[in-house]
PDB file of C-alpha atoms in Angstrom:
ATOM      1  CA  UNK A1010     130.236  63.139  44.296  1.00 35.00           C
ATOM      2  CA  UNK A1011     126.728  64.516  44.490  1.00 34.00           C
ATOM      3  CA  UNK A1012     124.688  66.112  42.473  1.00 38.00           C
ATOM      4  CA  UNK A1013     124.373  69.707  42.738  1.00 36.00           C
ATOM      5  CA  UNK A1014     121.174  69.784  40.505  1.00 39.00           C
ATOM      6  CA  UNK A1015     123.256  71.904  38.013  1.00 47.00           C
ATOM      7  CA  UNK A1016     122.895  71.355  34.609  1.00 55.00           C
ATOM      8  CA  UNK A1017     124.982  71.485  31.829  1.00 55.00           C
ATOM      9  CA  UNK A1018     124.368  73.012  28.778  1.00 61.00           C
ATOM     10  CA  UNK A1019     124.138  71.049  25.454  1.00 46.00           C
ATOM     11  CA  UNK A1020     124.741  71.986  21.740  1.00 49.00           C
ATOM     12  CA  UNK A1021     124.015  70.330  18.865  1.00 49.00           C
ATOM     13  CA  UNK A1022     121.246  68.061  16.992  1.00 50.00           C
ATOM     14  CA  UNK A1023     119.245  65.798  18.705  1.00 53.00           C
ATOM     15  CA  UNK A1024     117.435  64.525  15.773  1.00 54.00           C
ATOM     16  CA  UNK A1025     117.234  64.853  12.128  1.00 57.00           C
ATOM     17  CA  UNK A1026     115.335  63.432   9.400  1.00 65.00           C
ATOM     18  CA  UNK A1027     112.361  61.518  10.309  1.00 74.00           C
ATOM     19  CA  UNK A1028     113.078  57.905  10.900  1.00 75.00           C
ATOM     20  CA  UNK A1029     112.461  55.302   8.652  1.00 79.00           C
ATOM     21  CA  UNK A1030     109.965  52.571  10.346  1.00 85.00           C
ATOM     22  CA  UNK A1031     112.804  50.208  10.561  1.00 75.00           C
ATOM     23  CA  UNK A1032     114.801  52.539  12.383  1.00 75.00           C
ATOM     24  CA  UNK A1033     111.906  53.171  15.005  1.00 84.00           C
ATOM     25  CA  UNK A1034     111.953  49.291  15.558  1.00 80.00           C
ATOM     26  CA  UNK A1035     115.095  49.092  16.419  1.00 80.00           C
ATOM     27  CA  UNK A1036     114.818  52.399  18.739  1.00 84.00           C
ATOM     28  CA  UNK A1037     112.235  50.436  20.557  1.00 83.00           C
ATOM     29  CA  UNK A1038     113.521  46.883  20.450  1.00 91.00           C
ATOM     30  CA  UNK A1039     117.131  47.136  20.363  1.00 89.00           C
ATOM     31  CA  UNK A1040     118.013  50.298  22.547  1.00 94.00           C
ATOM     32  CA  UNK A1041     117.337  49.880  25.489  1.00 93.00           C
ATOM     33  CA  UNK A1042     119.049  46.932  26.298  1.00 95.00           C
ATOM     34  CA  UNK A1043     122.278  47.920  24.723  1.00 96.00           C
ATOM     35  CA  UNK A1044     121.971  51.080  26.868  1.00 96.00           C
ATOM     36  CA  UNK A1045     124.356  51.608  29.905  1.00 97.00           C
ATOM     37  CA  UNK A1046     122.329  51.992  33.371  1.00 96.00           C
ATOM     38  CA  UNK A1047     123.161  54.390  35.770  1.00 96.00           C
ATOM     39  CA  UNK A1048     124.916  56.781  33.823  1.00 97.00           C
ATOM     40  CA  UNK A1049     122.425  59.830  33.670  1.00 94.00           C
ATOM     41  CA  UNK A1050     121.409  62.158  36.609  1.00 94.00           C
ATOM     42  CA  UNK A1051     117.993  61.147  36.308  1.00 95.00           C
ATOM     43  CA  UNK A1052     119.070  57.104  36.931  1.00 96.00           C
ATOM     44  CA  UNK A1053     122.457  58.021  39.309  1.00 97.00           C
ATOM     45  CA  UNK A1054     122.108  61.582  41.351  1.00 96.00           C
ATOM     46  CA  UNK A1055     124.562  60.687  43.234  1.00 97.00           C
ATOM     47  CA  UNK A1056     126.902  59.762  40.806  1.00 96.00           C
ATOM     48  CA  UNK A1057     128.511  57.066  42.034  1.00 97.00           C
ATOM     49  CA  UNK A1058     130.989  54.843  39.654  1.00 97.00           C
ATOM     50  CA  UNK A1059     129.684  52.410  37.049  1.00 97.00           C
ATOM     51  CA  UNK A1060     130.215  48.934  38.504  1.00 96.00           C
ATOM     52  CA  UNK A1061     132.056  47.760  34.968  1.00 96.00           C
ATOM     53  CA  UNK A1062     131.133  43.815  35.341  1.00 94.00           C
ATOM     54  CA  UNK A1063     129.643  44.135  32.495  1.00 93.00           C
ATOM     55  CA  UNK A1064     132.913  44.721  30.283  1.00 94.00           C
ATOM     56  CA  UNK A1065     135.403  41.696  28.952  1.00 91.00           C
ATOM     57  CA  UNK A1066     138.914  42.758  28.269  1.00 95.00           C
ATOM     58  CA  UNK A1067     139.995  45.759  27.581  1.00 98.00           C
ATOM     59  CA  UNK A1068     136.976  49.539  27.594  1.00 98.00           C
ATOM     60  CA  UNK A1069     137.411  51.394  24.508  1.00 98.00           C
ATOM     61  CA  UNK A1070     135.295  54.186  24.074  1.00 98.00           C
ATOM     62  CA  UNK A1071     134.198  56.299  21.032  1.00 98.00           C
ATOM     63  CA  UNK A1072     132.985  60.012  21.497  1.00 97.00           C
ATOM     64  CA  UNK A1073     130.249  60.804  18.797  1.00 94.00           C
ATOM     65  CA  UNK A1074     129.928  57.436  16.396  1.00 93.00           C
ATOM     66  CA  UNK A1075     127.921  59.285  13.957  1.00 87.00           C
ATOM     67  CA  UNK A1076     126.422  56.373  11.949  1.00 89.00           C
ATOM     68  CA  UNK A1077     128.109  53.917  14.017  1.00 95.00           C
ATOM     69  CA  UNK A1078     130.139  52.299  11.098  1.00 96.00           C
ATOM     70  CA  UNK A1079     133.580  52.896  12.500  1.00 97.00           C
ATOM     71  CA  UNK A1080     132.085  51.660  15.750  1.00 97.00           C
ATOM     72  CA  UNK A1081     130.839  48.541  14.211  1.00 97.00           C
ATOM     73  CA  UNK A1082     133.843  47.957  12.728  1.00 98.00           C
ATOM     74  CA  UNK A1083     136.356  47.750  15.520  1.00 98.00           C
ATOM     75  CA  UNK A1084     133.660  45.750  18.044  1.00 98.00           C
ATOM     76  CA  UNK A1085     134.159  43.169  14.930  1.00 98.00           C
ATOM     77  CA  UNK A1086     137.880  43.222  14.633  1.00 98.00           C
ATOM     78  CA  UNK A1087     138.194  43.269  18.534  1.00 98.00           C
ATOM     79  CA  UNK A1088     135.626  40.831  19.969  1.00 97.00           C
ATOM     80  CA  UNK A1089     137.419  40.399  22.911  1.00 97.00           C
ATOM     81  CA  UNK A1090     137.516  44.028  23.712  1.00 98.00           C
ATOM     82  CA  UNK A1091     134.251  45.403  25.245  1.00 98.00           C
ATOM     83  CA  UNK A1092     133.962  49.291  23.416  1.00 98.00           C
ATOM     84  CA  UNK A1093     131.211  52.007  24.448  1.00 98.00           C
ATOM     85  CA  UNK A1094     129.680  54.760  21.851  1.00 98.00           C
ATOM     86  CA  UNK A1095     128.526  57.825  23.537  1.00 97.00           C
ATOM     87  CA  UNK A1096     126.018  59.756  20.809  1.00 94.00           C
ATOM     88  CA  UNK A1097     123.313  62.254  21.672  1.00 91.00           C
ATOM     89  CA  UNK A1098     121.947  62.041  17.875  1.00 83.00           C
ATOM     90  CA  UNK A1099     118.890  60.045  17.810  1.00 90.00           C
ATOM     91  CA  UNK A1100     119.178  59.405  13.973  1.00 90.00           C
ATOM     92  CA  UNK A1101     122.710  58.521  14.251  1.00 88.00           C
ATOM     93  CA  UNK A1102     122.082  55.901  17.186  1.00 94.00           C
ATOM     94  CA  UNK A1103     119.021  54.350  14.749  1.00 93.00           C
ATOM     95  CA  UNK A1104     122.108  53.528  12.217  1.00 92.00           C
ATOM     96  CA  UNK A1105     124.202  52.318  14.152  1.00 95.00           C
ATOM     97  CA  UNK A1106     121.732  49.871  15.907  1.00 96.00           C
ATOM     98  CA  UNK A1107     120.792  48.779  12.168  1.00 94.00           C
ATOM     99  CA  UNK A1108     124.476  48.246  11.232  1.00 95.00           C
ATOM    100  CA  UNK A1109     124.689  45.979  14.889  1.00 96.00           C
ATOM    101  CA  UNK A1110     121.841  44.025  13.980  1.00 93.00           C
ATOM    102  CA  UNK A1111     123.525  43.051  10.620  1.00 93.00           C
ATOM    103  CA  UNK A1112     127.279  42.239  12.101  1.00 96.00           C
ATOM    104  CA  UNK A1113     125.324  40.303  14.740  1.00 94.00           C
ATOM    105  CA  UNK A1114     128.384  41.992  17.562  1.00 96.00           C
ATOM    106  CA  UNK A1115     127.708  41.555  21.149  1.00 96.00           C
ATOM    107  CA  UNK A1116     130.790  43.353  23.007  1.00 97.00           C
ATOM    108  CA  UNK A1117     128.719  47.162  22.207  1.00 97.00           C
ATOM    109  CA  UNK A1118     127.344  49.336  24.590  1.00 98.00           C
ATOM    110  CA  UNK A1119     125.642  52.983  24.153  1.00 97.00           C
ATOM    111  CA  UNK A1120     125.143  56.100  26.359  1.00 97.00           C
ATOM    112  CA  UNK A1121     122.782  57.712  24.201  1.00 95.00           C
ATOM    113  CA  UNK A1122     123.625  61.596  25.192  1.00 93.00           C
ATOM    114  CA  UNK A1123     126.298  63.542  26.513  1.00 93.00           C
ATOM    115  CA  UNK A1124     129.491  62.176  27.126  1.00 96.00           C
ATOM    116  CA  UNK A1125     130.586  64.530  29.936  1.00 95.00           C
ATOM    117  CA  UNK A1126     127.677  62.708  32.116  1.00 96.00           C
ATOM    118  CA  UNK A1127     129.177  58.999  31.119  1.00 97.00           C
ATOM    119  CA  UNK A1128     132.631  60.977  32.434  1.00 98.00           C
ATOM    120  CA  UNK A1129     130.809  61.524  35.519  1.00 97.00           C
ATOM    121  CA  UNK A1130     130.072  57.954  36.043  1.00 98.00           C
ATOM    122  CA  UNK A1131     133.136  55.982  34.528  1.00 98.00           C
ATOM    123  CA  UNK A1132     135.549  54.651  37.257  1.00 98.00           C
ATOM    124  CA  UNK A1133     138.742  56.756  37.388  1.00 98.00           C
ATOM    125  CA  UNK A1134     142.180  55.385  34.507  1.00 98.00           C
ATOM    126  CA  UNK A1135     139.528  52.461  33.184  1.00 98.00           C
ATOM    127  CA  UNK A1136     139.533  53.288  28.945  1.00 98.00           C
ATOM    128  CA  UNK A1137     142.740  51.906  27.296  1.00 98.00           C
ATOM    129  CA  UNK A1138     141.399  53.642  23.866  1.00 98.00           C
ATOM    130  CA  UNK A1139     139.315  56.102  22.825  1.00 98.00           C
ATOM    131  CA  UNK A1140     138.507  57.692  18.943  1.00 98.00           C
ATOM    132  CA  UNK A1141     137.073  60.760  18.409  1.00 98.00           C
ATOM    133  CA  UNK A1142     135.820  60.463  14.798  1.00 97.00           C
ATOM    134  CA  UNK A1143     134.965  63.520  12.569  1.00 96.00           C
ATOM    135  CA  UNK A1144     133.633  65.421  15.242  1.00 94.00           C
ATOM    136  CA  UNK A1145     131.818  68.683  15.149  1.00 91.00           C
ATOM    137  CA  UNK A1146     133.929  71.415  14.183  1.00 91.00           C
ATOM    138  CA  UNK A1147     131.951  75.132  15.229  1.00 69.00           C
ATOM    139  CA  UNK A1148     133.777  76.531  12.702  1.00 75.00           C
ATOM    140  CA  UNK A1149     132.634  79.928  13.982  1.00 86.00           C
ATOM    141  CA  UNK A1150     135.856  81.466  16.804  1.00 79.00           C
ATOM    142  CA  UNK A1151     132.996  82.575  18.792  1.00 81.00           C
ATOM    143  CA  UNK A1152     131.920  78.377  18.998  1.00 75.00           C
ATOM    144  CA  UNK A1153     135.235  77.091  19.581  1.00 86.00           C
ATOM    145  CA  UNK A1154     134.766  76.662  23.092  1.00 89.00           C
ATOM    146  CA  UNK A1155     132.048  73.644  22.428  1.00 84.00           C
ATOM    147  CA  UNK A1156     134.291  71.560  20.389  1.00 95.00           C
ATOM    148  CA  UNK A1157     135.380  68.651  21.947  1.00 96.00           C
ATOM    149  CA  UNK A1158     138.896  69.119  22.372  1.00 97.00           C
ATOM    150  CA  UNK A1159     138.478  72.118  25.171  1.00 96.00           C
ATOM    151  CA  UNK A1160     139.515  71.384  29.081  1.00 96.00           C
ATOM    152  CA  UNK A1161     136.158  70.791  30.075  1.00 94.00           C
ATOM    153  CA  UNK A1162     136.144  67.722  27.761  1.00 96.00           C
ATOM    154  CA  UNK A1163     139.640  66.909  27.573  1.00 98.00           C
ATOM    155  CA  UNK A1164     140.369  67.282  31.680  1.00 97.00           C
ATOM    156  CA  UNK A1165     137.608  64.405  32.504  1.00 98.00           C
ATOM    157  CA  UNK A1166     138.769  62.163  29.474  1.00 98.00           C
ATOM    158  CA  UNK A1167     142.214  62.477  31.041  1.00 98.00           C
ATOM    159  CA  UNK A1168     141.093  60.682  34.145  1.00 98.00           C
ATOM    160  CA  UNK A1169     139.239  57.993  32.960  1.00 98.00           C
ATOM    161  CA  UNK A1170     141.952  57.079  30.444  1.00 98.00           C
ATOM    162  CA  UNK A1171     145.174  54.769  31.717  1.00 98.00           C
ATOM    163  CA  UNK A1172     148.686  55.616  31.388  1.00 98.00           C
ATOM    164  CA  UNK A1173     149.652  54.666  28.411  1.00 98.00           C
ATOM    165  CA  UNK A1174     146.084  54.862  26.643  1.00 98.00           C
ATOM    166  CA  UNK A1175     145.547  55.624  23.248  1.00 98.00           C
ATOM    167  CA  UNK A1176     143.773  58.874  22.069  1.00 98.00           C
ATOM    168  CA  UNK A1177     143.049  58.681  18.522  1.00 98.00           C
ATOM    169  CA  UNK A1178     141.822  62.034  16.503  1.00 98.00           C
ATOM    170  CA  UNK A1179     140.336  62.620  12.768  1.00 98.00           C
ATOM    171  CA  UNK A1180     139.501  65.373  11.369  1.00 97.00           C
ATOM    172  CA  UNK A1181     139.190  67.570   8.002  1.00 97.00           C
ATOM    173  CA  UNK A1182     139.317  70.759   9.906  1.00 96.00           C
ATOM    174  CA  UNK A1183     142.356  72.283   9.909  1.00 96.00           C
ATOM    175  CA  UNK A1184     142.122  74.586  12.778  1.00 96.00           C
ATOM    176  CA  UNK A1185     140.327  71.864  14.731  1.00 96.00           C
ATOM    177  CA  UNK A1186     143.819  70.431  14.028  1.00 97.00           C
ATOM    178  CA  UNK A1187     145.423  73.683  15.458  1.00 97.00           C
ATOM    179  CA  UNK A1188     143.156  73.479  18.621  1.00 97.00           C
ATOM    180  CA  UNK A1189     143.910  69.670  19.554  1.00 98.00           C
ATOM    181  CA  UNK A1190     147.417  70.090  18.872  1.00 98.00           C
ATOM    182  CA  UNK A1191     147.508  73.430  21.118  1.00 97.00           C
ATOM    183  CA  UNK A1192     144.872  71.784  24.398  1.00 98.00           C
ATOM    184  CA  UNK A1193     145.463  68.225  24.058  1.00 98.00           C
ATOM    185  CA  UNK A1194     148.779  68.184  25.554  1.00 98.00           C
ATOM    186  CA  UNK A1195     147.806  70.562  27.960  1.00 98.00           C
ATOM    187  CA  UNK A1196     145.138  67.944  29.216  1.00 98.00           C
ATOM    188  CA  UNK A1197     148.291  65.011  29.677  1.00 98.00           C
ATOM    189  CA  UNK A1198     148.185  63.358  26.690  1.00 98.00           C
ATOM    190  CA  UNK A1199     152.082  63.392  24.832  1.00 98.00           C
ATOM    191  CA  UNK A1200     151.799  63.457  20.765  1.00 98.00           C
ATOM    192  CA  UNK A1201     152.531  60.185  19.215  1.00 98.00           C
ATOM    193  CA  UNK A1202     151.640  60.799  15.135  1.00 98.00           C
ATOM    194  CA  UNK A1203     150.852  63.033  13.223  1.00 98.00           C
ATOM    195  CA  UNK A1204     149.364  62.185   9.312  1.00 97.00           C
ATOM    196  CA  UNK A1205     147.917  63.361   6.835  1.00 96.00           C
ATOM    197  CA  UNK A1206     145.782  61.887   3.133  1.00 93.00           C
ATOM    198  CA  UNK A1207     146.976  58.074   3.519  1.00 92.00           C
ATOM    199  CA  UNK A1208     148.368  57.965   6.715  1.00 96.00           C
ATOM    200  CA  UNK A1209     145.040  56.580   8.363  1.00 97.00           C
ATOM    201  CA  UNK A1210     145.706  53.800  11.229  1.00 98.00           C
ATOM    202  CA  UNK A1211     146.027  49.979   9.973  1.00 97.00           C
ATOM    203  CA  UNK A1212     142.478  49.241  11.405  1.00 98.00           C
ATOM    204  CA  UNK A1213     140.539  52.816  10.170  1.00 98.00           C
ATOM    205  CA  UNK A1214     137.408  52.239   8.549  1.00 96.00           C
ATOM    206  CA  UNK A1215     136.643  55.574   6.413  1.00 94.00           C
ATOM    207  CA  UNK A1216     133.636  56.686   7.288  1.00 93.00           C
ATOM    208  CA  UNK A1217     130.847  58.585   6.119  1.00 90.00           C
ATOM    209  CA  UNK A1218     132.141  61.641   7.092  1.00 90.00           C
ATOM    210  CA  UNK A1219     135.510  61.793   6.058  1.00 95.00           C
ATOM    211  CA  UNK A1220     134.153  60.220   2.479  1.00 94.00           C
ATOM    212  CA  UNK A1221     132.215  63.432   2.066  1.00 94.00           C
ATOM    213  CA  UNK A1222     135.231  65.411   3.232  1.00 94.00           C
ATOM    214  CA  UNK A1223     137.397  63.543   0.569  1.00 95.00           C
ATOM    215  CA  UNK A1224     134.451  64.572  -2.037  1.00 96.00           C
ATOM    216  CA  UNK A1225     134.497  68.228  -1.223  1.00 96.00           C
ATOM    217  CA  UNK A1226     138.294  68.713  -1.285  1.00 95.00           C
ATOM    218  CA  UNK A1227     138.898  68.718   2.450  1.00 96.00           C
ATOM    219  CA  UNK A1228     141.652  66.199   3.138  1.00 96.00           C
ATOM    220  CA  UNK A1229     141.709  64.310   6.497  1.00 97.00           C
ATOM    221  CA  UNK A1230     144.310  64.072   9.173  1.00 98.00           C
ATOM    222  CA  UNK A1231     144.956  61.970  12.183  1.00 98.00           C
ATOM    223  CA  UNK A1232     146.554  62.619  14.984  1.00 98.00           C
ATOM    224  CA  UNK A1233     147.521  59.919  17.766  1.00 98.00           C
ATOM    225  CA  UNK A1234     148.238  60.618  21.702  1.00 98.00           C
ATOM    226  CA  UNK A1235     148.894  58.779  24.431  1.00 98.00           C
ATOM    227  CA  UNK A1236     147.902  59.432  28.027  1.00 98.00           C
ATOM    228  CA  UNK A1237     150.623  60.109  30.719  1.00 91.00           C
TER     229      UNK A1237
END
């Protein structure tokens, strides 16, 4: 596929708070070569597949790791699995790379931006698992289109997944819950479970998010789908 020079339009943060010095060193030391190559435009403008040599076992991949804990988490319960964290938010990727430093995992790798360009790149039925964490709900009707779970997200997930692949959603929103339960079969994906307060997966790791859900009264649920 080539590049048309088209681009596509982005919402949400960027960046946040300023960074604490630590978090700058490990922008500058520890990025970079946890960073998948050839993924943007800039690097691939003809978009041609990711050679995947690079992955052991089993791709995972996780759409918006916010602080990276949940990500952390399963790299160290899996080490034979090889998982990829797509996040465009530069104070969210400085966590995360603290939190690696500190399990000391190896089988991590980032796209640091927008997912629908690592989509682009990823080799066709190659992800056996993906998670899509807390992600950001545009409560507004008139912002529903940019939440995650819309065809122009869900139609290019469906193709890198595998048949059979496991497509695992939280969320405290419950008309985000409406929408993925309404477009995510749409996309291929059949509905496998369906919980809510309790009913997290064996391996979850509660995150930040959901713990300031839990504080404000908003309860979480968690829906599981599999591909094909």
């Amino acid at each position: 596929m080539t590049d048309t020079g088209d681009r596509r339009n982005f919402y949400g943060r960027i960046r946040g708070k300023t960074l604490r010095a630590s978090q700058k060193d490990y922008l500058a030391e520890d990025l970079g070569p946890l960073t998948l190559r050839n993924v943007t435009r800039e690097e691939n403008p003809t978009r041609s597949p990711l050679d995947l040599g690079f992955a052991k076992g089993p791709l995972w991949l996780e759409v918006g790791f916010g602080g990276g804990e949940h990500l952390v988490h399963m790299a160290a319960r899996n080490p034979d699995v090889t998982i990829l964290g797509a996040e465009p938010f530069v104070n969210g990727i400085a966590m995360l790379l603290g939190k690696i430093r500190g399990a000391g995992v190896t089988n991590l790798w980032l796209h640091p931006g927008d997912v629908r360009d690592l989509f682009d790149v990823l080799p066709d039925s190659c992800l056996t698992k993906v998670f899509l964490n807390y992600p950001d709900p545009w409560p507004k009707a008139r912002h529903h289109r940019r939440r995650f779970v819309t065809p122009e997200y869900l139609g290019p997930l469906a193709r890198k997944m595998a048949l059979g692949a496991e497509f695992r959603v939280a969320t405290d929103i419950p008309d985000y819950v409406r929408q993925t339960l309404e477009e995510v079969p749409l996309a291929g994906f059949t509905l496998v479970s369906q919980t809510g307060p309790g009913g997290a997966w064996d391996d979850w790791l509660s995150t930040r998010y959901e713990q300031k859900a839990l504080r404000e009264g908003r309860a979480p649920h968690y829906l599981t789908f599999r591909r094909g």
